[in-house]
Coordinates of C-alpha atoms in Angstrom, one line a residue:
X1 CA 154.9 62.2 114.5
X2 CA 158.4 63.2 113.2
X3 CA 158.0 67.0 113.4
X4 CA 160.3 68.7 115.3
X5 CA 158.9 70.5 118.6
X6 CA 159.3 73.8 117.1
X7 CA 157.6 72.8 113.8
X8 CA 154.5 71.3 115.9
X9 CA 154.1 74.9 117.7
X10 CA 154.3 76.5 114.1
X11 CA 151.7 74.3 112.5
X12 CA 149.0 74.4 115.7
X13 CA 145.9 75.8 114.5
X14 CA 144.0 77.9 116.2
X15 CA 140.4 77.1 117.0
X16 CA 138.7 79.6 114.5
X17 CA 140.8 77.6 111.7
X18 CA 139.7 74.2 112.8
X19 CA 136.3 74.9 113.2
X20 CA 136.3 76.5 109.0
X21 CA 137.8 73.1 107.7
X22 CA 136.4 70.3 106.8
X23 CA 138.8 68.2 108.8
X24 CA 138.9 66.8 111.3
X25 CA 135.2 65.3 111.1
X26 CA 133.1 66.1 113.5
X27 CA 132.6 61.9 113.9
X28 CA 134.1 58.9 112.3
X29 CA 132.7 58.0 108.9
X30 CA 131.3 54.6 108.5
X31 CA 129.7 53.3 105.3
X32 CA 130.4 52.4 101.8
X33 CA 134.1 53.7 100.4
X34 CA 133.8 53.9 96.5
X35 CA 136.8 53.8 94.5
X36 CA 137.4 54.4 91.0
X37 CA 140.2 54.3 88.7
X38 CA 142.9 51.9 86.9
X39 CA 142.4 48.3 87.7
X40 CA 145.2 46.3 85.6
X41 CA 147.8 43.3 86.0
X42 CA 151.4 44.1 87.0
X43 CA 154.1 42.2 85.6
X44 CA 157.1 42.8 87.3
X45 CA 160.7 42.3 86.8
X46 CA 163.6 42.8 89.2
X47 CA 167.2 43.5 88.2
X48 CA 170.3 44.2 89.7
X49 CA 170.3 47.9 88.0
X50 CA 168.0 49.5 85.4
X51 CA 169.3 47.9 82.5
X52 CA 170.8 50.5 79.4
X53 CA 169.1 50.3 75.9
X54 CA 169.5 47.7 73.6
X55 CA 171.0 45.3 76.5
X56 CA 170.3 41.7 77.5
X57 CA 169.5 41.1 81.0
X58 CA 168.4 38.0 83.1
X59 CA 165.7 39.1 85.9
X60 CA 166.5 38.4 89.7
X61 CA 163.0 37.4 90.7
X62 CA 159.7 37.9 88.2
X63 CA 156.3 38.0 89.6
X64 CA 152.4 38.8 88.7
X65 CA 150.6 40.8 90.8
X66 CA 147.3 43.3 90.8
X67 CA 148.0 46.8 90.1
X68 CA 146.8 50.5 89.2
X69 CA 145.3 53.0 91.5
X70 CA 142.1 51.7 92.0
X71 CA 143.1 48.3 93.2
X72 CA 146.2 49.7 94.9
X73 CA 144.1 51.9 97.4
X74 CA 141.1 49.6 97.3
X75 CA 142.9 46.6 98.8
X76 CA 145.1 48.8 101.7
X77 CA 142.2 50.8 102.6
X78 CA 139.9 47.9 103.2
X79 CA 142.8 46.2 105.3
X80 CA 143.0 49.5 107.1
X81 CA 139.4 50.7 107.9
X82 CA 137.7 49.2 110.9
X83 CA 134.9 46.5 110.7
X84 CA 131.4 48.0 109.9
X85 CA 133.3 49.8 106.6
X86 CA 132.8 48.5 102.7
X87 CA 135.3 49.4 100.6
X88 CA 133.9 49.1 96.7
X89 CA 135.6 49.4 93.5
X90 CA 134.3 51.5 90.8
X91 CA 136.0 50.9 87.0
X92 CA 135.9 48.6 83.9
X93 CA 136.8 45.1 84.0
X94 CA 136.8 42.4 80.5
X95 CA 134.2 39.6 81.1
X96 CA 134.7 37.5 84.2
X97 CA 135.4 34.3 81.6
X98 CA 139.0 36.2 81.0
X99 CA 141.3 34.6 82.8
X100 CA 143.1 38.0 84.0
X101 CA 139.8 39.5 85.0
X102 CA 139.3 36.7 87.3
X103 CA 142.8 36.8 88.8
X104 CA 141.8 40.4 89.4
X105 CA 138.7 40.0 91.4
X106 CA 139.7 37.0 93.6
X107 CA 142.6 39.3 94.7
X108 CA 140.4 42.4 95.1
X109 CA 137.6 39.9 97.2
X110 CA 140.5 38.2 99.0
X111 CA 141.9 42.0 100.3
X112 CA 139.0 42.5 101.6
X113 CA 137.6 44.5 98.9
X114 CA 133.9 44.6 97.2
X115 CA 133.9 43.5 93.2
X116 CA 129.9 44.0 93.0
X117 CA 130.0 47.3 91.6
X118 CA 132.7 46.6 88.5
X119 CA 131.5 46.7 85.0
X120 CA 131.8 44.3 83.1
X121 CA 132.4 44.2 79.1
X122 CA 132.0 41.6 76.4
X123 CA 134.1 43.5 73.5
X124 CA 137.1 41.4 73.4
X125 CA 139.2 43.5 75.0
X126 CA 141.6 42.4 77.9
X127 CA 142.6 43.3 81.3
X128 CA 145.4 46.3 81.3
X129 CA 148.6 45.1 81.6
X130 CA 151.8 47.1 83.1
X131 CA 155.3 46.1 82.5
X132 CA 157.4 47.2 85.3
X133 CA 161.4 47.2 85.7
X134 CA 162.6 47.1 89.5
X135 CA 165.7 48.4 90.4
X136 CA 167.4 47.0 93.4
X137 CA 170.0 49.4 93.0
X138 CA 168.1 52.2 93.6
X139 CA 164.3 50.9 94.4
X140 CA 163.1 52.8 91.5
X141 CA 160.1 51.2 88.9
X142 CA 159.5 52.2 85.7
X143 CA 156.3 51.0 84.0
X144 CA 155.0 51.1 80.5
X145 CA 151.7 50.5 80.2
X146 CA 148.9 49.1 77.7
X147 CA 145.0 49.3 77.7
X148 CA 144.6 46.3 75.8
X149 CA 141.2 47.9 74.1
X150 CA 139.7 48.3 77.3
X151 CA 136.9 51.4 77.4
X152 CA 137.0 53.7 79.9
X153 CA 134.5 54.0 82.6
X154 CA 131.4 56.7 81.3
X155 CA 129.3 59.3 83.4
X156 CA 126.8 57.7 83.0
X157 CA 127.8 54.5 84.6
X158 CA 128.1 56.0 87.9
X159 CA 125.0 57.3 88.0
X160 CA 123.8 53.4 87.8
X161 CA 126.5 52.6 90.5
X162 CA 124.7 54.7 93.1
X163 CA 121.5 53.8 92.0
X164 CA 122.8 50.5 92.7
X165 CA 124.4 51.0 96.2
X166 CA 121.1 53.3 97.1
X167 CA 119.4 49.6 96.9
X168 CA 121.8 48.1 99.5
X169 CA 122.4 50.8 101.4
X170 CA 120.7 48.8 104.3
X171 CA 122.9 45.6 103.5
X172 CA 126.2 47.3 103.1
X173 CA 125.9 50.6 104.2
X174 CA 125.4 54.3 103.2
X175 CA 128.4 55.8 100.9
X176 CA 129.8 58.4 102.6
X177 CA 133.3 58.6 100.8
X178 CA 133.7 58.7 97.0
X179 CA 137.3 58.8 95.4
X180 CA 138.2 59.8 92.1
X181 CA 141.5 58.7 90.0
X182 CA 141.7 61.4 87.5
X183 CA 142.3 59.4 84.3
X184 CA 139.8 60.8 81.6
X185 CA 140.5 64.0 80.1
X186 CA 139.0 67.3 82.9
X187 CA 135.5 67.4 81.6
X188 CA 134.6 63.9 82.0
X189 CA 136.0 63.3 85.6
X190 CA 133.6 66.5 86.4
X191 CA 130.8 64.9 84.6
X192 CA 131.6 62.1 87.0
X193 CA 131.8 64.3 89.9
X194 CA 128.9 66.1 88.7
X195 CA 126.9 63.0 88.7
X196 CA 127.9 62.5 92.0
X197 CA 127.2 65.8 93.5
X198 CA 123.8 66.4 91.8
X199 CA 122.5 63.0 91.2
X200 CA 123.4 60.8 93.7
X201 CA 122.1 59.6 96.9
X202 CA 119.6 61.0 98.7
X203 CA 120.1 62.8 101.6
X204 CA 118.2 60.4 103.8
X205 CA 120.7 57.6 102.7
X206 CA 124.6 59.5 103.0
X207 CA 126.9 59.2 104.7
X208 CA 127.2 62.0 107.3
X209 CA 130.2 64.4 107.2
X210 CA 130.9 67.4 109.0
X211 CA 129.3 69.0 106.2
X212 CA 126.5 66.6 105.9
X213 CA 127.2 65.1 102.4
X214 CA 130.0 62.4 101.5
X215 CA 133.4 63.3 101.2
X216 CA 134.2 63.3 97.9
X217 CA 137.8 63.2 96.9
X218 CA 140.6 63.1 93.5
X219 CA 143.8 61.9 92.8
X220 CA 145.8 64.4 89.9
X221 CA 148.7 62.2 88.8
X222 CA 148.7 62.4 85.3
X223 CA 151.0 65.3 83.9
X224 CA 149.3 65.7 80.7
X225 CA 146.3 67.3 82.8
X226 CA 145.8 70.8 82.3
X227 CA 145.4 72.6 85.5
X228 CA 143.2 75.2 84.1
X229 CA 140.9 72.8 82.8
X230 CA 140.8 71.2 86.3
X231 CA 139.7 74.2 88.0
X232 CA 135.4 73.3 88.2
X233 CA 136.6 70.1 89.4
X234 CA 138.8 71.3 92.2
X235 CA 136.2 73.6 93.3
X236 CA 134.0 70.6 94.1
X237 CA 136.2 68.6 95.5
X238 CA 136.8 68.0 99.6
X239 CA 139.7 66.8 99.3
X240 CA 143.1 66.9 96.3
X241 CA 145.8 64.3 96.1
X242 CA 148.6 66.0 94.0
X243 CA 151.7 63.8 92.3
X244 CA 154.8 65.5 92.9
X245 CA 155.2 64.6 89.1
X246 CA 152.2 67.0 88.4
X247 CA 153.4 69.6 90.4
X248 CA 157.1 69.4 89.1
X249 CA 156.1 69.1 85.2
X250 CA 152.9 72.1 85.6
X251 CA 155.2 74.2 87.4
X252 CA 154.6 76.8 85.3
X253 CA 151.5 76.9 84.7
X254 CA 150.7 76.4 88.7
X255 CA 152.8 79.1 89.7
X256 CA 152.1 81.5 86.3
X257 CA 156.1 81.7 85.8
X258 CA 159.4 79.4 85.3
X259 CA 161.5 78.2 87.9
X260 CA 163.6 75.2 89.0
X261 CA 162.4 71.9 90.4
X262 CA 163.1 72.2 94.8
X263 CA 165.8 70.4 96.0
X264 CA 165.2 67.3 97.7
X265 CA 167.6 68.1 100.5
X266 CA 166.2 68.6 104.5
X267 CA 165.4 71.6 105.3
X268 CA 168.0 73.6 107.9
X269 CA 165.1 75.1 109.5
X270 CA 161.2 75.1 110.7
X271 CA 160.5 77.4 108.1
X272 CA 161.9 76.6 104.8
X273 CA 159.2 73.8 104.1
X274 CA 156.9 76.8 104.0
X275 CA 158.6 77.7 100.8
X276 CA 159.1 74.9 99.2
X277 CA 157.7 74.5 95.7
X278 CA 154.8 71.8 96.4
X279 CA 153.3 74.6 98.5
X280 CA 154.2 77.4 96.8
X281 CA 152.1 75.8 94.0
X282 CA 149.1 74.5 96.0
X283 CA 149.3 78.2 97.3
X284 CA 149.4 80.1 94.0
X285 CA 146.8 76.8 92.1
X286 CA 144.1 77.2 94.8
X287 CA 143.8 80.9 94.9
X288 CA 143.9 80.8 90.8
X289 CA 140.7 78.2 91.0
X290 CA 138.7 80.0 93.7
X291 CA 139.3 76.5 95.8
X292 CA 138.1 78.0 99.5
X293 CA 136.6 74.2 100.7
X294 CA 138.8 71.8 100.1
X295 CA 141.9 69.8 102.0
X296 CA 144.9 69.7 99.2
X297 CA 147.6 66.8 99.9
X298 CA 151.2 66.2 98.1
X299 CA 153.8 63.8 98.6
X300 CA 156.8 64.3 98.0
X301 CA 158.6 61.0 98.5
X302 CA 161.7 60.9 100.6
X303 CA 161.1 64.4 101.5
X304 CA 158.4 63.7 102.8
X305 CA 154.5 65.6 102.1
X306 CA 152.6 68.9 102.6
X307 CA 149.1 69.9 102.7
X308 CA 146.9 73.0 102.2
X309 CA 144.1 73.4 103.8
X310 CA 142.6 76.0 101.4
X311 CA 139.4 76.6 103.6
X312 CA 141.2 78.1 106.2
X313 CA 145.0 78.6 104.9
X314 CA 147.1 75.8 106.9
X315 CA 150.1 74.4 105.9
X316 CA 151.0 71.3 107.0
X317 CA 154.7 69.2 106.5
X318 CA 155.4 65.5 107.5
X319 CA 159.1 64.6 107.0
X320 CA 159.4 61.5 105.7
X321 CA 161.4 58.5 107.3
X322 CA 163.6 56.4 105.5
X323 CA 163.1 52.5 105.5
X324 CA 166.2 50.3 106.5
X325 CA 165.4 48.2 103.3
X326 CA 163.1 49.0 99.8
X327 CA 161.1 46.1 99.7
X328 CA 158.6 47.3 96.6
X329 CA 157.9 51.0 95.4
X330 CA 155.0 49.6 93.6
X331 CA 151.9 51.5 94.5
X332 CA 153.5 53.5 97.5
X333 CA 151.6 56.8 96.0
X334 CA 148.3 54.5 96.2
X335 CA 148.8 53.2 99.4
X336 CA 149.8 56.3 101.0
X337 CA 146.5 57.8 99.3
X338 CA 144.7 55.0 101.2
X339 CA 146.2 55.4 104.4
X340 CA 145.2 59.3 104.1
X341 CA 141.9 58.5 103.1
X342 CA 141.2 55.8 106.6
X343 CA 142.8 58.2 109.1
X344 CA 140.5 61.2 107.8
X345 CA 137.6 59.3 107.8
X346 CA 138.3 58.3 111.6
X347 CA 138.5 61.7 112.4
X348 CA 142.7 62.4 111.8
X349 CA 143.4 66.5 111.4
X350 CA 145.2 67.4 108.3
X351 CA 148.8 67.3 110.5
X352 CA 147.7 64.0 111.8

């Protein structure tokens, strides 16, 4: 939409390359959406300026609110997708008797969003909880988080979460789109996608894609994930959300030698996005993985983001554009994952 004329004419695929990707789909998806990842409670704090260490500050305006990826996503994309589409989260929740467990699934259930499929454990443990600073200076958020004993989700769970949805597939629809949050150390996330792939639904009952099977996709945030350990995951993966965060800090490793961070500046021409390092990394990560299927995705914040299709070699840029007014940074990565997420199902190409 903000693309220059000249960058449109660059980026036009040719219709050899569209028909190799997976996107666009050959017809809307409609169905169940499953969701998994963080589901925790947001306590938030806005100040003037991000306050120095060992300093005493009074808050402009405090709030509690939902947060982490899962409910993030979950709540825009089922505000986003059209009627006919169930949007269910996946994840571990304390006891429904906890107070903030309850606050979590009447605001999940009141977005819009399906709480049928969550876990539920009796240990003790307590909803996760993230502390987050808000600068109105500069719009930033910095959060420091705490799992409050909460387990993580297990393999095997998911295996009983399609089991389950396979029952109501004819209440609330096939699953033809699973997403991933990648927030268990590389081999459990592909046990998880392993379960999904091998183990899941049967053919008669998914979702249809172009490639006949639901889309599955991941999120890789977390810097302390180490891309050669992601490698089996990305190769069965449709579809990679990248942090600019991981590609910044794995630089090295993504590229296989040491360089700078790009410069957030604009870029003077049509082709200098081509070089930039998010692609330069996606370029040099999917080749290193063997990753010939899949649609990879970064943002890049103000910048704006770029995408690889690695099935066919594409390279897509959206400049970003600047808001008049921050109103809350919280979950922008999650949301913009959602958005992503609804206009591929509904048939968007990669640029779109």
């Amino acid at each position: 939409r903000f693309a220059t004329p000249a960058m449109k004419r660059a980026l036009e695929p040719d219709a050899a390359a569209v028909s190799a990707g997976l996107f666009p789909l050959t017809a809307s998806l409609e169905g169940r959406f499953l969701l998994y990842g963080n589901i925790c409670l947001d306590l938030l704090n806005e100040l003037p300026s991000y306050p120095k260490e060992d300093s005493h500050h009074r808050a402009v305006a405090s709030r509690k609110s939902l947060g982490g990826n899962c409910a993030n996503s979950s709540t825009a994309l089922a505000q986003l997708l059209p009627k006919g589409c169930l949007v269910s989260c996946v994840g571990v929740l304390p006891c429904k008797s906890d107070p903030d467990a309850a606050f979590a699934i009447s605001t999940l259930e009141d977005a819009g969003a399906d709480t049928s499929l969550l876990e539920e454990v009796s240990d003790g443990s307590g909803l996760p909880v993230s502390f987050v600073l808000l600068s109105q200076e500069t719009g930033s958020r910095t959060i420091v988080s705490t799992r409050r004993g909460l387990r993580e989700l297990q393999p095997g769970r998911l295996g009983e979460v399609l089991q389950q949805a396979q029952g109501e597939a004819a209440s609330r629809g096939s699953v033809c789109w699973c997403h991933l949050e990648c927030r268990q150390p590389p081999e459990m996330m592909l046990q998880m996608a392993n379960v999904f792939r091998s183990k899941g639904l049967p053919s008669e009952l998914l979702g249809r894609s172009k490639k006949g099977s639901p889309v599955l996709s991941v999120e890789v945030e977390k810097t302390n994930l180490a891309p050669d350990q992601l490698k089996p995951l990305m190769q069965m993966s449709d579809v990679v959300f990248f942090s600019r965060d991981f590609i910044t800090s794995r630089r090295a490793d993504l590229l296989g030698h040491t360089e700078e961070p790009s410069s957030d500046q604009a870029f003077s021409n049509d082709k200098d996005w081509h070089e930039h390092l998010a692609l330069r990394a996606l370029r040099s990560y999917s080749s290193a993985a063997c990753c010939h299927r899949a649609l990879w995705v970064c943002a890049w914040g103000a910048l704006g983001a770029f995408a690889l299709d690695t099935a066919t070699g594409q390279e897509f840029f959206q400049p970003a554009r600047a808001a008049d007014k921050v109103v809350d940074s919280c979950g922008a990565g999650d949301t913009f994952i959602a958005a992503s997420i609804c206009a591929l199902a509904s048939g968007a190409t990669p640029q779109e």
